[in-house]
Coordinates of C-alpha atoms in Angstrom, one line a residue:
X204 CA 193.4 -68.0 173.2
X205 CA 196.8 -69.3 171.5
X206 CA 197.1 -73.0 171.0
X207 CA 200.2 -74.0 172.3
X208 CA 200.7 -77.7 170.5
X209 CA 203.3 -79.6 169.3
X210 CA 202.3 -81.6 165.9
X211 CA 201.9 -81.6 162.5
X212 CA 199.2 -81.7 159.5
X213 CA 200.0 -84.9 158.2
X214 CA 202.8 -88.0 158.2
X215 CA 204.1 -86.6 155.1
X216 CA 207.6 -87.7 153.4
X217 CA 210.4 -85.2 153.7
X218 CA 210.7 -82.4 151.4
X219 CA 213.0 -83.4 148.3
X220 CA 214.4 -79.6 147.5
X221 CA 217.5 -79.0 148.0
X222 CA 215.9 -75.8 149.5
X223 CA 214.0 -77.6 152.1
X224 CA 214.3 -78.7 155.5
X225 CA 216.7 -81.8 156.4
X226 CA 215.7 -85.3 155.0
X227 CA 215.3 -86.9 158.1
X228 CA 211.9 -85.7 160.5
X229 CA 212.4 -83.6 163.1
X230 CA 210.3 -84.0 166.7
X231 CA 207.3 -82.1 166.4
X232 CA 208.6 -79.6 169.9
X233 CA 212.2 -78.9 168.4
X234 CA 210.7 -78.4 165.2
X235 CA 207.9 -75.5 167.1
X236 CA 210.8 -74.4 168.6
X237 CA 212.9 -73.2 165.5
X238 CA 209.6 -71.9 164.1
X239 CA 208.9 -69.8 166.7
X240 CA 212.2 -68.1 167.3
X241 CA 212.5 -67.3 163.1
X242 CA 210.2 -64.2 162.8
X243 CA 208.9 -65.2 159.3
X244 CA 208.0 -68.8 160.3
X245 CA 206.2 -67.0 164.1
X246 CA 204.2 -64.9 162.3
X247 CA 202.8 -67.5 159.8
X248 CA 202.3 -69.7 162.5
X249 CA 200.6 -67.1 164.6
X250 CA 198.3 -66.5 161.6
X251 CA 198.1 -70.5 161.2
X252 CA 196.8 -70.8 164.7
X253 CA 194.3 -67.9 164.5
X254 CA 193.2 -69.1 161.0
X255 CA 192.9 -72.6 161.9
X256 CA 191.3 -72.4 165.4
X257 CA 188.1 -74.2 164.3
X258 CA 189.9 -77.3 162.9
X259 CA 192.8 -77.4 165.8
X260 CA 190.2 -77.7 168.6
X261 CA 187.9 -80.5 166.6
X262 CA 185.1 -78.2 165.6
X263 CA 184.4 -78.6 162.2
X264 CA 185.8 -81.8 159.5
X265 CA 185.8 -79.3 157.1
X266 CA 188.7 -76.9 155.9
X267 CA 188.4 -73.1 155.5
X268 CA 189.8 -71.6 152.7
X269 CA 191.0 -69.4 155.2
X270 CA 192.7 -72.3 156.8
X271 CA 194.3 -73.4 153.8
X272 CA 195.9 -70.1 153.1
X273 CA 197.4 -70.2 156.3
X274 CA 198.7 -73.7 155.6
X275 CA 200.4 -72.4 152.0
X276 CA 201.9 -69.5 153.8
X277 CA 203.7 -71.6 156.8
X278 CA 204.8 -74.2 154.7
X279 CA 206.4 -71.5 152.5
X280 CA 208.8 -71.3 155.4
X281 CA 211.4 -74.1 155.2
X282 CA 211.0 -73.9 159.5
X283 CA 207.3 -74.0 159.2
X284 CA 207.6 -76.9 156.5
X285 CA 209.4 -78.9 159.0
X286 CA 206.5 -78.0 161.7
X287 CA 203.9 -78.9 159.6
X288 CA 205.3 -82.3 158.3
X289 CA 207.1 -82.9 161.9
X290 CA 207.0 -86.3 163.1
X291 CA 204.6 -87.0 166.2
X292 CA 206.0 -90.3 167.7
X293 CA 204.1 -91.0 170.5
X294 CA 202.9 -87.8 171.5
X295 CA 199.2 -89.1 171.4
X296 CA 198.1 -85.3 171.4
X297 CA 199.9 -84.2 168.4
X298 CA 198.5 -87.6 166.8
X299 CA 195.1 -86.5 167.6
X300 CA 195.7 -82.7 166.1
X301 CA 196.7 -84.3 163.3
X302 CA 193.5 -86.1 162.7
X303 CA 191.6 -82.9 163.3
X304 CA 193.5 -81.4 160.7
X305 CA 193.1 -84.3 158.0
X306 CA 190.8 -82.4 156.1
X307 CA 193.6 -79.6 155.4
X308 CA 196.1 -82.7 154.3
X309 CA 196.3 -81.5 150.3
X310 CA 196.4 -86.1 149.3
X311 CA 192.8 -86.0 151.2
X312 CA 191.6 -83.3 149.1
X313 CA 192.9 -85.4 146.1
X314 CA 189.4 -86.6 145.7
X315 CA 188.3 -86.0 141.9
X316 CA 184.6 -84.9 142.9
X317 CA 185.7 -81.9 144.6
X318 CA 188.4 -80.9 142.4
X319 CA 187.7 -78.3 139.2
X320 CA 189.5 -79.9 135.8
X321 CA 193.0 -77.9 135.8
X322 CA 192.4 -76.7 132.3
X323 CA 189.2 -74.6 133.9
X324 CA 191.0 -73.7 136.8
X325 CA 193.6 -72.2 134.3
X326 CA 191.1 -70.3 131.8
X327 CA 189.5 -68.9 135.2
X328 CA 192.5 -67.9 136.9
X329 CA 193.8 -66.0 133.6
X330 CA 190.7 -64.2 133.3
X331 CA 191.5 -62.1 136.6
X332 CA 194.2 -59.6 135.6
X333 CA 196.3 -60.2 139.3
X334 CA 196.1 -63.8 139.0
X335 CA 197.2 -64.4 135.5
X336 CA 200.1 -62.4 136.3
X337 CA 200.6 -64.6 139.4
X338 CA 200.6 -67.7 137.6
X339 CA 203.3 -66.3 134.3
X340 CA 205.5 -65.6 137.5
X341 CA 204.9 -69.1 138.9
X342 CA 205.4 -70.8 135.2
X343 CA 208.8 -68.5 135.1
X344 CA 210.1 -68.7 138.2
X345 CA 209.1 -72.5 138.9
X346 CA 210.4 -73.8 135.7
X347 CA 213.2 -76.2 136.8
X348 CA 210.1 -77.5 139.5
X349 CA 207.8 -78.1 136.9
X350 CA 210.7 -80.0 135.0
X351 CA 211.5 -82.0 138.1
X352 CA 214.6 -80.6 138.9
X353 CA 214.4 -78.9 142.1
X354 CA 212.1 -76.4 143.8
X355 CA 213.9 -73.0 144.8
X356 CA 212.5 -70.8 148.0
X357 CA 211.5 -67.8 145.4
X358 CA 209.5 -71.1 143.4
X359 CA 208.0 -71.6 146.7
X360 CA 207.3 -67.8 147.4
X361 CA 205.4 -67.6 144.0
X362 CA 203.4 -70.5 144.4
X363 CA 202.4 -69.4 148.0
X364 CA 201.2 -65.9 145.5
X365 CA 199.3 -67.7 143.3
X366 CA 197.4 -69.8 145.4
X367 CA 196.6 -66.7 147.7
X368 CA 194.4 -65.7 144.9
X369 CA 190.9 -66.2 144.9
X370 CA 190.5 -66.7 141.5
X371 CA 193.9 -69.0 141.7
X372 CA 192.7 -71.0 144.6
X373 CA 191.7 -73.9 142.7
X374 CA 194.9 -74.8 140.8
X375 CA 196.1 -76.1 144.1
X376 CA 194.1 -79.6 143.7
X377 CA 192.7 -79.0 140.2
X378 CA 192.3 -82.7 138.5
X379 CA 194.1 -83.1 135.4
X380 CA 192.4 -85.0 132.4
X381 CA 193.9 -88.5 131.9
X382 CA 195.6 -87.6 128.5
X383 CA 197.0 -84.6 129.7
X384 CA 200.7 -85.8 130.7
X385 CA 202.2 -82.7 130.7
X386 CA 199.5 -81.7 133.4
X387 CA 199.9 -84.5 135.4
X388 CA 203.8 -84.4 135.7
X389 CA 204.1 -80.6 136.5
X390 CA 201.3 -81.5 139.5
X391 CA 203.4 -84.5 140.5
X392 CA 206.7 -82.6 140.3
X393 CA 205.5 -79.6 142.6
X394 CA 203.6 -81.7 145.0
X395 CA 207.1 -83.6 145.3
X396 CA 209.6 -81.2 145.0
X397 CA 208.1 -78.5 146.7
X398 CA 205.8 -80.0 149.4
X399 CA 207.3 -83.4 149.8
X400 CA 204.1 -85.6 148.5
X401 CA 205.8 -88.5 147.0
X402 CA 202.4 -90.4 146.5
X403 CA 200.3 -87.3 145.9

């Protein structure tokens, strides 16, 4: 069975690249409605539907990693950004989907005690031969992110790489130590840039 809904993950801010979708919010069924007809945004949301199915219908307050993969790859899509981040109104359904899906929203994972210290998640991720050559191409490509500049699509692409690892899965919300200011910046410039999380 294919969900057939109209909402988004969470009441996010709009995406600051200049790669992203518009800066206003789009309604959640125009916003399905340019996904859908875009055959890179369909088939990550097809995937996102499949991969999601416990969370969308209320089943579990957990996310899968299988979930969150899903998530990263839509949201790779400027169309599916838009989807994701859409803005519900009153559509009381769409409101409710998006409380379902809470646990997927990356600020509610931004709880320190479930998050690996990003200097481990590094060390772990470069010990795997695939990954560490995932992350040089996101440290490469992403460099004007990282900076604060602005997040290009291939930034975006790379990222949605290196998170598809498994041994890079945990440099998504990895917590960086207090001192670490480089750390914290590059996390607070990709979050923003690249996924719109002003307050992340």
């Amino acid at each position: 069975m294919v969900l057939r809904h109209s909402h988004c993950v969470s009441n996010h801010r709009s995406r600051q690249s200049s790669n992203g979708p518009p800066a206003s919010k789009s309604n959640c069924d125009i916003a399905l409605k340019k996904c859908t007809i875009r055959m890179p945004c369909g088939m990550a949301l097809h995937d996102y539907r499949i991969s999601c199915k416990q969370e969308l219908y209320g089943l579990t307050k957990s996310c899968s990693e299988h979930c969150q993969l899903a998530i990263v790859s839509l949201a790779t899509t400027a169309e599916g950004f838009e989807y994701l981040y859409c803005d519900c109104a009153d559509n009381e359904y769409c409101k409710l989907i998006r409380r379902r899906t809470q646990s997927c929203d990356p600020r509610v994972k931004n709880n320190a005690s479930h998050r690996k210290p990003c200097k481990n998640a590094e060390v772990f991720c470069k010990a795997n031969d695939i990954c560490n050559e995932a992350y040089e191409h996101y440290k490469y490509i992403c460099k004007d992110a990282i900076r604060g500049i602005e997040c290009s699509k291939r930034c975006n692409n790379s990222i949605s790489i290196l998170w598809r690892q498994k041994a890079g899965m945990d440099l998504r919300n990895c917590s960086c130590e207090k001192q670490d200011i480089s750390c914290m910046k590059e996390s607070e410039n990709i979050m923003k840039l690249c996924y719109g999380l002003n307050d992340y």
